[in-house]
mmCIF file of C-alpha atoms in Angstrom:
data_model
loop_
_atom_site.group_PDB
_atom_site.id
_atom_site.type_symbol
_atom_site.label_atom_id
_atom_site.label_comp_id
_atom_site.label_asym_id
_atom_site.label_seq_id
_atom_site.Cartn_x
_atom_site.Cartn_y
_atom_site.Cartn_z
ATOM 1 C CA MET A 3 41.784 22.110 187.896
ATOM 2 C CA ARG A 4 38.440 22.500 186.217
ATOM 3 C CA ASP A 5 38.113 21.536 182.563
ATOM 4 C CA TYR A 6 36.702 23.952 180.038
ATOM 5 C CA VAL A 7 33.574 22.680 178.239
ATOM 6 C CA LYS A 8 33.908 22.852 174.431
ATOM 7 C CA SER A 9 30.824 23.478 172.308
ATOM 8 C CA ARG A 10 30.207 19.846 171.333
ATOM 9 C CA ASP A 11 30.326 18.803 174.973
ATOM 10 C CA PHE A 12 28.229 21.819 175.966
ATOM 11 C CA HIS A 13 25.385 20.712 173.753
ATOM 12 C CA ARG A 14 25.622 17.119 174.821
ATOM 13 C CA HIS A 15 25.710 17.970 178.511
ATOM 14 C CA MET A 16 22.914 20.557 178.408
ATOM 15 C CA ARG A 17 20.667 18.171 176.360
ATOM 16 C CA SER A 18 21.179 15.563 179.108
ATOM 17 C CA LEU A 19 20.125 18.117 181.756
ATOM 18 C CA LEU A 20 17.219 19.741 179.948
ATOM 19 C CA ALA A 21 15.681 17.119 177.642
ATOM 20 C CA SER A 22 13.408 15.399 180.054
ATOM 21 C CA ARG A 23 11.855 18.711 181.320
ATOM 22 C CA PHE A 24 11.296 19.912 177.739
ATOM 23 C CA GLN A 25 9.635 16.544 176.910
ATOM 24 C CA GLU A 26 7.402 16.920 179.973
ATOM 25 C CA LEU A 27 6.327 20.268 178.502
ATOM 26 C CA GLY A 28 5.491 18.703 175.144
ATOM 27 C CA TRP A 29 8.661 19.572 173.219
ATOM 28 C CA LYS A 30 10.451 16.973 171.066
ATOM 29 C CA SER A 31 14.192 16.705 171.100
ATOM 30 C CA GLN A 32 15.899 17.520 167.749
ATOM 31 C CA THR A 33 19.033 15.862 166.461
ATOM 32 C CA GLY A 34 22.305 17.729 166.541
ATOM 33 C CA LYS A 35 22.767 20.632 168.978
ATOM 34 C CA CYS A 36 20.656 21.163 172.061
ATOM 35 C CA SER A 37 17.345 22.110 170.498
ATOM 36 C CA PHE A 38 13.718 21.214 170.941
ATOM 37 C CA ALA A 39 10.575 21.645 168.811
ATOM 38 C CA ARG A 40 6.865 21.951 169.572
ATOM 39 C CA GLY A 41 4.647 22.578 166.569
ATOM 40 C CA ARG A 42 6.165 25.398 164.553
ATOM 41 C CA ARG A 43 8.233 26.613 167.487
ATOM 42 C CA VAL A 44 11.909 25.657 168.017
ATOM 43 C CA CYS A 45 13.915 26.375 171.103
ATOM 44 C CA TRP A 46 17.692 26.075 171.095
ATOM 45 C CA LEU A 47 20.763 27.055 173.096
ATOM 46 C CA GLN A 48 23.256 29.424 171.485
ATOM 47 C CA ILE A 49 26.864 29.746 172.512
ATOM 48 C CA SER A 50 28.758 33.024 172.204
ATOM 49 C CA GLN A 51 31.252 33.196 169.403
ATOM 50 C CA HIS A 52 33.624 34.927 171.811
ATOM 51 C CA SER A 53 34.741 31.997 173.962
ATOM 52 C CA ASN A 54 37.960 30.201 174.774
ATOM 53 C CA SER A 55 39.561 27.945 177.337
ATOM 54 C CA VAL A 56 41.086 30.949 179.180
ATOM 55 C CA LEU A 57 38.020 33.199 179.667
ATOM 56 C CA GLY A 58 35.216 30.582 179.349
ATOM 57 C CA SER A 59 32.038 31.223 177.377
ATOM 58 C CA LYS A 60 28.394 32.346 177.636
ATOM 59 C CA PHE A 61 25.144 30.992 176.261
ATOM 60 C CA THR A 62 21.558 32.142 175.858
ATOM 61 C CA ILE A 63 18.341 30.504 174.812
ATOM 62 C CA ASN A 64 16.540 31.377 171.562
ATOM 63 C CA MET A 65 13.017 30.441 170.358
ATOM 64 C CA THR A 66 11.630 30.791 166.881
ATOM 65 C CA GLN A 67 7.874 31.224 166.773
ATOM 66 C CA GLY A 68 7.031 30.751 163.135
ATOM 67 C CA SER A 69 9.163 31.292 160.065
ATOM 68 C CA GLY A 70 11.814 33.859 159.537
ATOM 69 C CA PRO A 71 14.039 35.898 161.826
ATOM 70 C CA ALA A 72 11.247 38.217 162.881
ATOM 71 C CA GLY A 73 9.856 35.379 164.975
ATOM 72 C CA ASP A 74 13.153 34.870 166.930
ATOM 73 C CA THR A 75 13.009 35.618 170.616
ATOM 74 C CA ARG A 76 15.627 35.473 173.333
ATOM 75 C CA ILE A 77 13.480 33.896 176.013
ATOM 76 C CA LEU A 78 15.705 34.876 178.918
ATOM 77 C CA ARG A 79 14.269 38.439 178.419
ATOM 78 C CA ARG A 80 11.127 36.936 179.966
ATOM 79 C CA LEU A 81 12.766 36.420 183.320
ATOM 80 C CA ASN A 82 10.878 38.234 186.069
ATOM 81 C CA GLU A 83 12.425 40.475 188.733
ATOM 82 C CA GLU A 84 12.892 37.587 191.234
ATOM 83 C CA ASP A 85 14.446 35.349 188.552
ATOM 84 C CA ARG A 86 16.870 38.182 187.616
ATOM 85 C CA ALA A 87 18.018 38.624 191.257
ATOM 86 C CA ILE A 88 18.671 34.830 191.575
ATOM 87 C CA GLY A 89 20.391 34.755 188.166
ATOM 88 C CA LYS A 90 22.622 37.744 189.009
ATOM 89 C CA ASP A 91 23.747 36.047 192.251
ATOM 90 C CA LEU A 92 24.459 32.787 190.429
ATOM 91 C CA GLU A 93 26.440 34.656 187.724
ATOM 92 C CA GLU A 94 28.585 36.366 190.350
ATOM 93 C CA ARG A 95 29.373 32.951 191.989
ATOM 94 C CA ILE A 96 30.241 31.358 188.683
ATOM 95 C CA ILE A 97 32.492 34.255 187.608
ATOM 96 C CA ALA A 98 34.227 34.178 191.009
ATOM 97 C CA ARG A 99 35.247 30.522 190.585
ATOM 98 C CA LEU A 100 36.613 30.885 187.009
ATOM 99 C CA PRO A 101 40.249 29.783 186.880
ATOM 100 C CA ARG A 102 42.706 32.696 186.405
ATOM 101 C CA PRO A 103 45.529 32.411 183.910
ATOM 102 C CA ASP A 104 48.948 31.759 185.503
ATOM 103 C CA PRO A 105 50.804 33.902 184.837
ATOM 104 C CA ASP A 106 48.077 36.482 184.350
ATOM 105 C CA PRO A 107 49.290 38.712 181.554
ATOM 106 C CA GLU A 108 48.220 42.271 180.961
ATOM 107 C CA VAL A 109 46.345 43.040 177.740
ATOM 108 C CA GLU A 110 45.568 46.422 176.159
ATOM 109 C CA VAL A 111 41.852 47.263 176.026
ATOM 110 C CA VAL A 112 39.823 50.363 175.080
ATOM 111 C CA GLY A 113 38.597 52.195 178.171
ATOM 112 C CA GLU A 114 35.356 54.082 178.677
ATOM 113 C CA ASP A 115 37.008 57.333 177.591
ATOM 114 C CA GLY A 116 38.175 55.784 174.309
ATOM 115 C CA GLY A 117 41.805 55.571 175.356
ATOM 116 C CA THR A 118 43.683 52.331 175.889
ATOM 117 C CA LEU A 119 44.564 50.846 179.275
ATOM 118 C CA LEU A 120 46.281 47.681 180.524
ATOM 119 C CA VAL A 121 44.117 45.081 182.239
ATOM 120 C CA LYS A 122 44.955 41.674 183.618
ATOM 121 C CA LEU A 123 43.540 39.038 181.291
ATOM 122 C CA GLY A 124 41.766 37.329 184.209
ATOM 123 C CA ASP A 125 39.993 40.595 185.019
ATOM 124 C CA LEU A 126 38.278 40.737 181.621
ATOM 125 C CA VAL A 127 35.749 38.247 182.750
ATOM 126 C CA ARG A 128 33.463 39.811 185.277
ATOM 127 C CA ALA A 129 29.855 39.534 186.215
ATOM 128 C CA ASN A 130 27.686 41.861 184.163
ATOM 129 C CA PRO A 131 25.069 43.246 186.542
ATOM 130 C CA LYS A 132 23.545 45.506 183.865
ATOM 131 C CA GLN A 133 22.370 42.489 181.879
ATOM 132 C CA TRP A 134 20.048 41.557 184.718
ATOM 133 C CA ASP A 135 18.095 44.808 184.415
ATOM 134 C CA ALA A 136 14.895 44.102 182.470
ATOM 135 C CA PRO A 137 14.453 43.756 179.533
ATOM 136 C CA SER A 138 18.198 43.202 178.712
ATOM 137 C CA ASP A 139 19.582 40.382 176.613
ATOM 138 C CA VAL A 140 20.851 37.850 179.174
ATOM 139 C CA TRP A 141 23.887 35.557 178.491
ATOM 140 C CA LEU A 142 24.856 32.963 181.076
ATOM 141 C CA PRO A 143 28.634 32.532 181.660
ATOM 142 C CA TYR A 144 30.210 29.097 182.147
ATOM 143 C CA PHE A 145 33.535 27.361 182.175
ATOM 144 C CA SER A 146 32.968 23.845 183.392
ATOM 145 C CA LYS A 147 30.194 21.244 183.570
ATOM 146 C CA SER A 148 29.445 22.233 187.204
ATOM 147 C CA ASP A 149 28.632 25.780 185.895
ATOM 148 C CA LEU A 150 26.256 24.215 183.358
ATOM 149 C CA ASP A 151 24.718 22.115 186.127
ATOM 150 C CA ASP A 152 24.090 25.268 188.120
ATOM 151 C CA TRP A 153 22.484 27.073 185.151
ATOM 152 C CA ALA A 154 20.317 24.040 184.375
ATOM 153 C CA ALA A 155 19.064 23.983 187.999
ATOM 154 C CA PHE A 156 18.237 27.694 187.569
ATOM 155 C CA LEU A 157 16.439 27.137 184.249
ATOM 156 C CA LEU A 158 14.470 23.929 184.871
ATOM 157 C CA PRO A 159 11.791 25.356 187.145
ATOM 158 C CA ARG A 160 11.395 28.343 184.822
ATOM 159 C CA LEU A 161 11.201 26.596 181.406
ATOM 160 C CA ASP A 162 7.399 26.285 181.402
ATOM 161 C CA ARG A 163 7.015 30.067 181.804
ATOM 162 C CA LEU A 164 9.936 31.008 179.538
ATOM 163 C CA THR A 165 8.692 28.820 176.637
ATOM 164 C CA ALA A 166 5.005 29.703 176.972
ATOM 165 C CA SER A 167 3.307 30.988 173.836
ATOM 166 C CA SER A 168 3.548 34.734 173.590
ATOM 167 C CA SER A 169 0.398 36.798 173.215
ATOM 168 C CA SER A 170 1.464 37.781 169.644
ATOM 169 C CA GLU A 171 1.749 34.067 168.743
ATOM 170 C CA MET A 172 -1.754 33.436 170.036
ATOM 171 C CA THR A 173 -3.109 36.525 168.253
ATOM 172 C CA ASP A 174 -1.506 35.434 164.982
ATOM 173 C CA ALA A 175 -3.170 32.046 165.278
ATOM 174 C CA LEU A 176 -6.586 33.658 165.982
ATOM 175 C CA LEU A 177 -6.158 36.018 163.028
ATOM 176 C CA TRP A 178 -5.360 33.038 160.806
ATOM 177 C CA VAL A 179 -8.578 31.263 161.881
ATOM 178 C CA GLN A 180 -10.618 34.427 161.241
ATOM 179 C CA ARG A 181 -9.128 34.825 157.742
ATOM 180 C CA LEU A 182 -9.817 31.183 156.975
ATOM 181 C CA ARG A 183 -13.449 31.585 157.997
ATOM 182 C CA ARG A 184 -13.801 34.658 155.795
ATOM 183 C CA LEU A 185 -12.210 32.841 152.857
ATOM 184 C CA THR A 186 -14.446 29.782 153.266
ATOM 185 C CA GLY A 187 -17.412 32.096 153.547
ATOM 186 C CA LEU A 188 -16.697 33.356 150.017
ATOM 187 C CA PHE A 189 -17.184 29.849 148.640
ATOM 188 C CA ARG A 190 -20.482 29.107 150.364
ATOM 189 C CA SER A 191 -23.525 29.107 148.212
ATOM 190 C CA ARG A 192 -25.882 31.946 148.887
#
C-alpha cells in the first residue's frame, strides 16, 4: 500500500527534488516550507487546504514579484500547449493509481443541476481535464512520494521558463530607473 504524504513531508521531499535546479537558476533556498528567493521575488509551493489521507491532495506553485498580493502569480498558468498536454496525461496516470477506499462508501454531493446525488467516495477524485486549458489555474494531484517524483520530473526542465521575469516586472524596473533619473535631474545644478 502506498503511504499518503503529509504536508511536512511534502515540503521536505519537494525541496530535496527541486532545490538544486532552483539554485542553478540563481534562487536561494529559504528556511521552512519549500520556497526559494531571488532578489525581491519568492517562489513557493502551496498545498490545497482540501486534502486528506483518503483522497490525496494537490499543489501549485506561486511566485511573488514585488510586495503585496497584486504581485502574486500562479506560475503554472505559464505552461505552454505542449506542457499542458504532457501534464494532463501525467495527471490522469496519477489519479488512476490513487488507492480507493475499502469499503468505498457512497457520499451525497451536489450535482450539476443543483440536486443531490450519491457518488462513491473514490470517484470524487478524478482528473480535471478543464484545468489544462490555457490559461486555467493548474493544481497538481498527489498521494505518495512517487507522485511527487513524477511531478518534479515534469517541472524540472520547465522551471527556467516558468520562473522567468515577466514583462510587467521588467517594465516596472525600467520605469523605476526612469523616475530615478528624473528625480536626480531635479537636483542637478543648472
